[in-house]
XYZ file of C-alpha atoms in Angstrom:
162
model
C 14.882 9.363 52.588
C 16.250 6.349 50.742
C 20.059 5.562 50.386
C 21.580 5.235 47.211
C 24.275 4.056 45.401
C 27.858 5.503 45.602
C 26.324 7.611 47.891
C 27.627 8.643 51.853
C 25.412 6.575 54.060
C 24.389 8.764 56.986
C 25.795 7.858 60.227
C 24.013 5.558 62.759
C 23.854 4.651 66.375
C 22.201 1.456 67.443
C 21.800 -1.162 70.087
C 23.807 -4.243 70.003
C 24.109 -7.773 70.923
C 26.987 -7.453 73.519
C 25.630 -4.753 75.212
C 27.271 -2.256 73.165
C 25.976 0.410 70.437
C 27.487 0.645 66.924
C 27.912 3.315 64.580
C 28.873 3.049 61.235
C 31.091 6.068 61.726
C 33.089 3.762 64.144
C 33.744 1.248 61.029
C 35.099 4.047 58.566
C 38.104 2.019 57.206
C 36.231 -1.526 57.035
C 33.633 -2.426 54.544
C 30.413 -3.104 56.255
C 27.293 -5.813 55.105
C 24.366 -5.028 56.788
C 20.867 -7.227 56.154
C 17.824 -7.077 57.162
C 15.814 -9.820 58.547
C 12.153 -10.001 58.979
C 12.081 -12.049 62.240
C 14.931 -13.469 65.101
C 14.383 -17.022 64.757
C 12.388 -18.380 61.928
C 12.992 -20.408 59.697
C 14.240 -18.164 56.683
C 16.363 -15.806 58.970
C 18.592 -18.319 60.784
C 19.438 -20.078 57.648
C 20.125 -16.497 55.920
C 22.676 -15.655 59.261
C 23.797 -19.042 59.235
C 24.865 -18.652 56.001
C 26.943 -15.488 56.453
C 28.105 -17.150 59.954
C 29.796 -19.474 57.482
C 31.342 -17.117 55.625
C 32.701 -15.234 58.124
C 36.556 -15.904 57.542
C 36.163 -15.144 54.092
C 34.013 -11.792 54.852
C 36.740 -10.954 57.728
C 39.522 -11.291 54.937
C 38.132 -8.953 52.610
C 37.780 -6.301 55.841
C 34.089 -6.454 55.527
C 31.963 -6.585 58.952
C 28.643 -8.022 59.360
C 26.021 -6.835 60.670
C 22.073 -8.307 61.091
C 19.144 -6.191 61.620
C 15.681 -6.846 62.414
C 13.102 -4.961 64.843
C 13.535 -7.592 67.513
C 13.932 -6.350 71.496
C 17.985 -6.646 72.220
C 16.833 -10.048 74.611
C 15.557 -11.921 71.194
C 18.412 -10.827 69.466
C 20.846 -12.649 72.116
C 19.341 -15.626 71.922
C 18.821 -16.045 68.647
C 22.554 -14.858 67.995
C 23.125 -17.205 71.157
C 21.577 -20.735 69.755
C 22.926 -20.052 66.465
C 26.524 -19.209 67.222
C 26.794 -16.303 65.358
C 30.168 -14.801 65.252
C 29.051 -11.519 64.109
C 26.934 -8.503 66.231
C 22.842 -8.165 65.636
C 20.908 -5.037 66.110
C 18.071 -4.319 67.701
C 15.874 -1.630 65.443
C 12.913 -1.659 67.778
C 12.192 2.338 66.919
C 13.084 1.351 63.041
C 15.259 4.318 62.479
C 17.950 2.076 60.715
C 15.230 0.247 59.103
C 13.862 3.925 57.819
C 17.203 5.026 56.935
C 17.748 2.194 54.218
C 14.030 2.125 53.436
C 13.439 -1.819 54.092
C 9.845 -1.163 55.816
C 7.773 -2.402 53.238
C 3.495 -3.569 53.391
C 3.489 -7.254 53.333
C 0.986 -9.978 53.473
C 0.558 -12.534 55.637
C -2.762 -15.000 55.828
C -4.325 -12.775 53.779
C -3.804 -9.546 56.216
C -1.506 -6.713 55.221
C 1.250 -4.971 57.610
C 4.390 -3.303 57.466
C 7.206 -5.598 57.802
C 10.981 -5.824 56.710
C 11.853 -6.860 53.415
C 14.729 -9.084 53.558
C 17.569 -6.862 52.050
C 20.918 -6.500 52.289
C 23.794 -3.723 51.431
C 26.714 -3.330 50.809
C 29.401 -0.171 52.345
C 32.316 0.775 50.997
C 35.352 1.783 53.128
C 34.948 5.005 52.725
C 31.105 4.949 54.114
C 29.505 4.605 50.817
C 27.249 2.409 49.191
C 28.393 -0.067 46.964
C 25.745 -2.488 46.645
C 22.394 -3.090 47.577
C 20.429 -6.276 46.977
C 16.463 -5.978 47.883
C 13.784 -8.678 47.830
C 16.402 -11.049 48.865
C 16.121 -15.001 48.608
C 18.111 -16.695 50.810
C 19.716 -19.203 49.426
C 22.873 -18.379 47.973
C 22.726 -14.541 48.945
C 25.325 -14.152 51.419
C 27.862 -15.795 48.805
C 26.965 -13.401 46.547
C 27.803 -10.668 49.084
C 30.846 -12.171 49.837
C 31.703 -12.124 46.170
C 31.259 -8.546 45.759
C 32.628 -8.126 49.130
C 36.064 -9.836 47.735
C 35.696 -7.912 44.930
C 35.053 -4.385 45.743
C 38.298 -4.926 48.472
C 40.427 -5.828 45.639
C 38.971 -2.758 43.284
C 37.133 -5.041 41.014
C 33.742 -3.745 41.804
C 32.445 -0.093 40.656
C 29.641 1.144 41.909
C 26.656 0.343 39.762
């Protein structure tokens, strides 16, 4: 099952920096960015979350929450969230069911060798709990202004669903 656009996202429950679980159900009212991240500190993924760290005025503004997501243990994602000062909640996906849900497993290569992995995405929720936009195959720089953009603009109506 993939999500897509306009479309309800199914409710989740998962682990959280903080010691706490989040559901998107609990966020009905807000609009939400989750990304995906391959890896809790590497290279790639702590500029990527320092870049929406950043941004997270502007983000808060527009009522849009963050939210990271990799399958790193709970412990990583503290410390990473930890040395990096994030100002926003990570979650550990260790079983991959949030992964699943917004189909971001995807066979990679590395060295040659293949295995599944995340592919650095990123998406979008409306207020309502519905997708507005997703962005897959993600480069990092630049990408969380761009989701602040449409972030901005789907909070002031500007952005239909595509």
């Amino acid at each position: 099952m993939s999500v897509s656009i306009g479309q309800p996202i199914p409710d989740f429950t998962a682990l959280a920096t903080g010691d706490h679980e989040i559901s998107l159900s609990a966020l009905k009212g807000r609009q939400v960015v989750v990304y995906f991240y391959p890896k809790a500190s590497t290279p790639g993924c702590t500029t990527e979350g320092g870049d929406f760290r950043d941004r997270k005025a502007a983000f808060d503004a527009a009522n849009t929450v963050i939210l990271g997501v990799s399958r790193d243990g709970i412990r990583a994602q503290e410390n990473f969230k930890a040395k990096q000062g994030f100002n926003f909640d990570l979650i550990s996906d260790k079983e991959e069911a949030v992964c699943r849900l917004f189909d971001v497993i995807k066979l990679k290569k590395l060295y040659g060798k293949e295995h599944l992995g995340i592919e650095r995405s990123t998406f979008l929720i409306d207020a309502e709990g519905r997708l507005a936009r997703e962005w897959r195959g993600v480069k990092v720089k630049g990408h969380a202004q761009e989701v602040l953009e449409a972030a901005q603009a789907l909070h002031e109506g500007r952005l239909d669903a595509d």
